[in-house]
CSV table of C-alpha atoms and ligand atoms in Angstrom, one decimal:
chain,number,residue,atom,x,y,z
A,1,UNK,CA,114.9,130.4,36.3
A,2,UNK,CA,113.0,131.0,39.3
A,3,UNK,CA,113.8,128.8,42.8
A,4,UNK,CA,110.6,128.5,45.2
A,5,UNK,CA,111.2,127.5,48.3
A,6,UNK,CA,109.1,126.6,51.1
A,7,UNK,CA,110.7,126.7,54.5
A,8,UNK,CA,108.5,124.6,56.6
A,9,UNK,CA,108.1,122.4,59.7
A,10,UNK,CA,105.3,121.9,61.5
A,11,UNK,CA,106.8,121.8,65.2
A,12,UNK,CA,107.0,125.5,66.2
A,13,UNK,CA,109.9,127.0,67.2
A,14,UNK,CA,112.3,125.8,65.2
A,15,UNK,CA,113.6,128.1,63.2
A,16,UNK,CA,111.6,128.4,60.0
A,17,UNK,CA,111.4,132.3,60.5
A,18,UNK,CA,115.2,133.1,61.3
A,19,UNK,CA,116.3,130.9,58.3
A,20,UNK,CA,113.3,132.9,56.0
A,21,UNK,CA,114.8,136.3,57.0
A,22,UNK,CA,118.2,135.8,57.2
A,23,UNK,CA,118.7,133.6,54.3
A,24,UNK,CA,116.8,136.4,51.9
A,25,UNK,CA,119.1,138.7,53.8
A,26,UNK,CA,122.2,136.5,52.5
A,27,UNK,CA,120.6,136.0,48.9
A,28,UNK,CA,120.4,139.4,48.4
A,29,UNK,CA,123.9,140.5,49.2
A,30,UNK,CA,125.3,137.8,47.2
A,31,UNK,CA,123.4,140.0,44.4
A,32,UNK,CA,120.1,137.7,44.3
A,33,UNK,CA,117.0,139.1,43.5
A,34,UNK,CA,114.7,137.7,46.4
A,35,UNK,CA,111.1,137.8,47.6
A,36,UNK,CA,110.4,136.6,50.9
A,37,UNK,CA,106.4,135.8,51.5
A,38,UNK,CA,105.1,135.6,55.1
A,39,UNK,CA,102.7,133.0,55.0
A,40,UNK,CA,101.8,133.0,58.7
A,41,UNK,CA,99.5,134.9,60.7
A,42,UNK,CA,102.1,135.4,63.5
A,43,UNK,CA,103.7,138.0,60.8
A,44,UNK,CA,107.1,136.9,62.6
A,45,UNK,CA,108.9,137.2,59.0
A,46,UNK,CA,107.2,140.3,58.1
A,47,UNK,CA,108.2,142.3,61.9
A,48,UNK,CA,111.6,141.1,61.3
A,49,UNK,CA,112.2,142.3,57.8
A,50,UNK,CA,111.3,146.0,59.5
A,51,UNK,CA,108.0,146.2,58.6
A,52,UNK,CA,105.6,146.8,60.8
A,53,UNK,CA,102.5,144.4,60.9
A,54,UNK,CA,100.0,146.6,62.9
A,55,UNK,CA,99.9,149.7,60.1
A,56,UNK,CA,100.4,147.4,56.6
A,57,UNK,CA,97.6,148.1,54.5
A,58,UNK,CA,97.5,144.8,52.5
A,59,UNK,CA,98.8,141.9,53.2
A,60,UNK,CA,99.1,138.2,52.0
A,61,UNK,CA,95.6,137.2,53.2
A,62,UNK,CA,94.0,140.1,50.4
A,63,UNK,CA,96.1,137.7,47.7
A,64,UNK,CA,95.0,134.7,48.6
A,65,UNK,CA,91.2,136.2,49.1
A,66,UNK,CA,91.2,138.1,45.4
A,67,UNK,CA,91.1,141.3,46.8
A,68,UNK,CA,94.4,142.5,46.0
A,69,UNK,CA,97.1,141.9,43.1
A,70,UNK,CA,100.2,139.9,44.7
A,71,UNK,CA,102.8,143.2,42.6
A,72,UNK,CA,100.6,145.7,44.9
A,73,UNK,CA,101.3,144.4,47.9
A,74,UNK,CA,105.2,143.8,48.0
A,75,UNK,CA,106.8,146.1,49.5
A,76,UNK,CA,110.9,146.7,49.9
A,77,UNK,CA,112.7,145.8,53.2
A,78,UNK,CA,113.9,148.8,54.3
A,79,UNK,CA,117.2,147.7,55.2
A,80,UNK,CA,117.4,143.5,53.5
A,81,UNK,CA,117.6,144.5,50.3
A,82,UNK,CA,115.0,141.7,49.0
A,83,UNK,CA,111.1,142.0,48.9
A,84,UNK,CA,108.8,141.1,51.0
A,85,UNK,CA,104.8,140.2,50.5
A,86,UNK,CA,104.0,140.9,54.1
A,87,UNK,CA,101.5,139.1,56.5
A,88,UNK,CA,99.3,140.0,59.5
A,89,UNK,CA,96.7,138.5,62.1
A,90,UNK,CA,94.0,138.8,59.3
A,91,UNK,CA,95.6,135.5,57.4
A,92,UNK,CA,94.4,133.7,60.4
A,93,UNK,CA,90.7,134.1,58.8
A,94,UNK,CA,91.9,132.8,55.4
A,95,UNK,CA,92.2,129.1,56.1
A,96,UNK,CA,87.8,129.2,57.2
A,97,UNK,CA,87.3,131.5,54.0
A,98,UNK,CA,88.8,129.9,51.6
A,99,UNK,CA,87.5,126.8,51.9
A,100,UNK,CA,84.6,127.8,49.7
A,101,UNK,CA,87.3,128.3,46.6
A,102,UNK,CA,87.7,125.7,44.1
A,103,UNK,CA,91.8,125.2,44.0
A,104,UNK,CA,92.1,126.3,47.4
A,105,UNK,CA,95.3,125.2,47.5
A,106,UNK,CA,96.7,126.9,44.8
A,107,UNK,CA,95.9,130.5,45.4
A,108,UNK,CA,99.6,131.6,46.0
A,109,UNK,CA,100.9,129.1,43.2
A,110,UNK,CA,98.9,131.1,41.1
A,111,UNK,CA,99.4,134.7,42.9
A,112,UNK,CA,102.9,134.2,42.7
A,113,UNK,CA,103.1,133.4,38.9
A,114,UNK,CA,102.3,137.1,38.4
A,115,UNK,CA,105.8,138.2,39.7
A,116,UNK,CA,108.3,135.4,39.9
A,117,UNK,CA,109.9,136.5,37.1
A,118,UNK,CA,111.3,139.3,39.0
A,119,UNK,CA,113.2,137.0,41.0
A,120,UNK,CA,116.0,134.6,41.3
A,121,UNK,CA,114.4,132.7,44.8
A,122,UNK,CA,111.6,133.2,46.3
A,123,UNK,CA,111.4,131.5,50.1
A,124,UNK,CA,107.6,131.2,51.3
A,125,UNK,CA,107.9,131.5,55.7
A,126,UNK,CA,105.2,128.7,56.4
A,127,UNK,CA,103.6,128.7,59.5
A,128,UNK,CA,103.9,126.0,62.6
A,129,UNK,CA,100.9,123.5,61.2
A,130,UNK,CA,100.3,121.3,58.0
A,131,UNK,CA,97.1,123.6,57.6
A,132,UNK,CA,95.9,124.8,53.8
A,133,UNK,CA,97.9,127.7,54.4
A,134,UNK,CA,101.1,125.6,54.5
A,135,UNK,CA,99.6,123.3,51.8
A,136,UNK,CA,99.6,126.7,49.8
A,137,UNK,CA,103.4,127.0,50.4
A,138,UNK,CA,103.7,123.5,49.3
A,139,UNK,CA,102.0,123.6,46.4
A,140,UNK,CA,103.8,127.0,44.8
A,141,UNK,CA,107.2,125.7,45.8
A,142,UNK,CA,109.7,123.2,43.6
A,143,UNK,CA,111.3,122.5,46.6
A,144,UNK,CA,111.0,122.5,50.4
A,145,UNK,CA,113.6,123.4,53.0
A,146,UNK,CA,113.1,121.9,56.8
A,147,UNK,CA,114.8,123.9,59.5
A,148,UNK,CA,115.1,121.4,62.9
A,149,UNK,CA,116.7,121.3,65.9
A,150,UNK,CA,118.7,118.1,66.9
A,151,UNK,CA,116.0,116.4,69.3
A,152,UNK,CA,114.5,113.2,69.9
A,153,UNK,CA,111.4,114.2,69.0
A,154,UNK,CA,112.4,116.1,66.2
A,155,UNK,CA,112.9,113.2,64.0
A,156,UNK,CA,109.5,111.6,65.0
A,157,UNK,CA,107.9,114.5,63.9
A,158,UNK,CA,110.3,114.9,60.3
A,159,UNK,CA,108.1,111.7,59.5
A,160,UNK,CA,104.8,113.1,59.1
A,161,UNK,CA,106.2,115.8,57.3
A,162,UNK,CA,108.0,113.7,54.8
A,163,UNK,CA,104.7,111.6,54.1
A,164,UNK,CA,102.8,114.9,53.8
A,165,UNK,CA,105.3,116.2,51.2
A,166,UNK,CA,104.7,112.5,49.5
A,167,UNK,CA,101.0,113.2,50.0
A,168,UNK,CA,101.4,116.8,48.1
A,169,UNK,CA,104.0,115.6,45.2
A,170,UNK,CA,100.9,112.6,44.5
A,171,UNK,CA,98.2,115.2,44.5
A,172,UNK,CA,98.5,118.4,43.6
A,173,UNK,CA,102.8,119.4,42.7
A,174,UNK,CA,105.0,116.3,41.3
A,175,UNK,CA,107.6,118.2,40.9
A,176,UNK,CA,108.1,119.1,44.9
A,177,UNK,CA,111.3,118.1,46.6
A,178,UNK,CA,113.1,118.1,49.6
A,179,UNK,CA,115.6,120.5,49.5
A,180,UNK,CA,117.5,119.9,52.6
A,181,UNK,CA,117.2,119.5,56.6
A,182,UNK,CA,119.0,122.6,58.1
A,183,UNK,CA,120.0,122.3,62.0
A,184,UNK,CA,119.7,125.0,63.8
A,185,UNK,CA,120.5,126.1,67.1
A,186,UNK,CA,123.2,123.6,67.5
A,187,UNK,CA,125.0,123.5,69.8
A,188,UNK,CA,128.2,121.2,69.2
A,189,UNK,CA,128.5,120.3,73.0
A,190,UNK,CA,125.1,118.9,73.3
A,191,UNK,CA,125.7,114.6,73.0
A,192,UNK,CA,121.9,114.3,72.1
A,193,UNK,CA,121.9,116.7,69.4
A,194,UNK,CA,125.1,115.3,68.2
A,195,UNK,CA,123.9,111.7,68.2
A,196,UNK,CA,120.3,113.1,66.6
A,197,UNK,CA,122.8,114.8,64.3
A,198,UNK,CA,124.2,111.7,63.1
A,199,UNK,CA,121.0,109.8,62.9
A,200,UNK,CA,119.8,112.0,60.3
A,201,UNK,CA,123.1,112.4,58.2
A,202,UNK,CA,122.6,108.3,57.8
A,203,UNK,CA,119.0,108.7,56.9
A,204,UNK,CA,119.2,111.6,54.9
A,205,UNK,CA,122.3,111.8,53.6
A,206,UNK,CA,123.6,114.4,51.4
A,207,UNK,CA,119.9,116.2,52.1
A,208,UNK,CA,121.3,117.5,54.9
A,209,UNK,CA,122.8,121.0,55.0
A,210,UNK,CA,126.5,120.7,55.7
A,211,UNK,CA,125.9,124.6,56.7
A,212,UNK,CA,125.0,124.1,60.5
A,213,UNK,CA,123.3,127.5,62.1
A,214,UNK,CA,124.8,127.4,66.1
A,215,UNK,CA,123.0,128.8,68.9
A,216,UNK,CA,123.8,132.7,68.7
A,217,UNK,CA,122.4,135.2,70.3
A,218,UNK,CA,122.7,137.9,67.9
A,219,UNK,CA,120.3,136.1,65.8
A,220,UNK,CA,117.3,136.0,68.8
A,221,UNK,CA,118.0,140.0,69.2
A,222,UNK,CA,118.1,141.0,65.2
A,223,UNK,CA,113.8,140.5,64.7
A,224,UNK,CA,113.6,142.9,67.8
A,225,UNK,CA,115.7,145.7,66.0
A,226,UNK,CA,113.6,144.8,62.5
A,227,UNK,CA,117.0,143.7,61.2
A,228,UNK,CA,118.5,140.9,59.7
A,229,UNK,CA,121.3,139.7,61.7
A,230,UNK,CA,123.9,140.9,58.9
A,231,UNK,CA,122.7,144.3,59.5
A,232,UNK,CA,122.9,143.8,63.2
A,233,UNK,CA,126.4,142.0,63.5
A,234,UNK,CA,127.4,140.9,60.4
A,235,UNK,CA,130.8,139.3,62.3
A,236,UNK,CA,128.3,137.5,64.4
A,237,UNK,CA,128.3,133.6,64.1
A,238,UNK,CA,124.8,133.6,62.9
A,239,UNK,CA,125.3,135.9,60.8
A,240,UNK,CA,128.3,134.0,58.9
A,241,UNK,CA,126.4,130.8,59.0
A,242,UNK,CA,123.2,132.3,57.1
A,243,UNK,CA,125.7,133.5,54.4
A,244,UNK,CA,127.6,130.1,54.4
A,245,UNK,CA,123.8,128.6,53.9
A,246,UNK,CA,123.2,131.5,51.2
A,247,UNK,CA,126.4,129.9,49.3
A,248,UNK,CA,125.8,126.4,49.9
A,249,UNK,CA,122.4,127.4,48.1
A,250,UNK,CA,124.0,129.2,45.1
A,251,UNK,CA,126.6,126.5,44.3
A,252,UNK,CA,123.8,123.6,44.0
A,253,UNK,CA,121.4,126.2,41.9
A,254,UNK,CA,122.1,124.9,38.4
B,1,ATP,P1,107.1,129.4,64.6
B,1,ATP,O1,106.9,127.9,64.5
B,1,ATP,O2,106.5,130.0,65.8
B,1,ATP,O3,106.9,130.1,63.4
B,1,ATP,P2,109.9,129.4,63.9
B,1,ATP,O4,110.1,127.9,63.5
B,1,ATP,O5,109.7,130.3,62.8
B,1,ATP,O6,108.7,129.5,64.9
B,1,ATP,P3,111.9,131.2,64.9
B,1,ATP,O7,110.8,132.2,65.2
B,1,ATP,O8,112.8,131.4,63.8
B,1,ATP,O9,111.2,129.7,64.7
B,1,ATP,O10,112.8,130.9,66.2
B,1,ATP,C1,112.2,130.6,67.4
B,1,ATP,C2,112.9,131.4,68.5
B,1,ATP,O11,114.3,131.0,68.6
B,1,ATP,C3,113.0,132.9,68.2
B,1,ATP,O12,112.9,133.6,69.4
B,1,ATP,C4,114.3,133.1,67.6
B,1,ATP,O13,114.8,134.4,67.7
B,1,ATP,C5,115.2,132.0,68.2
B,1,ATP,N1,116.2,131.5,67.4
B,1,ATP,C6,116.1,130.9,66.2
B,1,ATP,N2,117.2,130.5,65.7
B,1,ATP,C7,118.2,130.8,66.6
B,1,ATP,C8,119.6,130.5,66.7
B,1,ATP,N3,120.3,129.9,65.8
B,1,ATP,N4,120.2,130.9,67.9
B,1,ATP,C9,119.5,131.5,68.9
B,1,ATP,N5,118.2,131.8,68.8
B,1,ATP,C10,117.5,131.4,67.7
B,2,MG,MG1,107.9,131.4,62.3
């Protein structure tokens, strides 16, 4: 069985990107077949994988236009060992274009049926907006994963996208979940992000990661070497926390 998961939040910045990489990076040395898709037109996921959005050929936005079969696009990381369907600034153009498609939203639901046999997870990088291209993430996955940092406001905003996933599961995927919250960046001295910490283990309870990704700066230099961190310093505390996530992962993947 296939695992689609859609690593989203709409407040920038917080990790989505890092966790997309690093945990297909983890997946894959655990022996995982893995696909990563860059689903944002910052191609963050894609320049971080080692592929280089300024001279890719096809991208994402060809798939979700109909001018390009999903199997032609992928392309190997060069050094992750999982796939990637890569992205560029040209999937900015896809949200105004596709509006005139009927099923709009479930272009890559239906892209991706073409190849997810092929893998064990696929993990869709969504980009920082509930947009259609997002709502496309939402719709192909079975289950969403929310990377946030421990702030006040980060709880305010984990309500809109909770009633958004509610909105999706009602319209368009009943099978979508919530996967788990994943704190990032934490750092274990802050009080606040402690306390915000807290808050959300009593809310969300066993939906929360017990993996917590620190602060690490090994994992802010990796995207610059087109590397996940394993491959940059696999000692590195990021880089043990993305495979602790990777095995949290695999032991609830009945
Ligand atoms: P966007 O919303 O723009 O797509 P994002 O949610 O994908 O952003 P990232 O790009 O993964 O977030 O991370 C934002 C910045 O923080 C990047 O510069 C990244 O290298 C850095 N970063 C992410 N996680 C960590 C971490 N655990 N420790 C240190 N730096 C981190
Ligand atoms: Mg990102």
């Amino acid at each position: 069985m296939t695992k689609i998961l859609a690593i989203t939040n709409q407040k920038g910045g917080v990790g989505k990107t890092t966790t997309s990489v690093n945990l297909a990076a983890s997946l894959a040395v655990s022996g995982k077949r893995v696909l990563l898709v860059d689903l944002d037109p910052q191609a963050n996921a894609t320049m971080g994988s080692g592929i280089n959005k300024q001279t890719v050929k096809t991208t994402i936005y060809h798939v979700l236009m109909g001018n390009a079969e999903i199997q032609h696009v992928r392309v190997n990381s060069p050094q992750g060992k999982y796939d990637l369907i890569p992205a560029n600034r040209d999937l900015a153009g896809a949200e105004v274009e596709m509006v005139e498609f009927s099923h709009r939203e479930a272009r890559l639901k239906i892209a991706l049926e073409n190849i997810a046999s092929d893998y064990t997870y696929i993990l869709i990088d969504c980009p920082p907006a509930l947009n259609l291209l997002t709502l496309n993430g939402l719709c192909a996955a079975h289950a969403v994963m929310i990377p946030m940092q421990c702030e006040y406001y980060a709880l305010e905003g984990l309500s809109d996208l909770v009633n958004t996933i509610k909105r999706v599961r009602n319209s368009f995927n009943s099978g979508l979940r919530i996967e788990g919250l994943l704190r990032t960046m934490f750092d274990p001295r802050n009080i606040l992000a402690q306390q915000v910490s807290d808050q959300l283990q009593k809310h969300f309870g066993d939906k929360v990661y017990r993996t917590v990704i620190p602060r690490n700066v090994r994992l802010a230099e990796a995207p610059g070497f087109g590397l996940p961190v394993l491959y940059h310093d696999g000692q590195s505390k990021g880089a043990q926390a993305y495979l602790e996530l990777a095995q949290e992962i695999l032991a609830g993947h009945l």
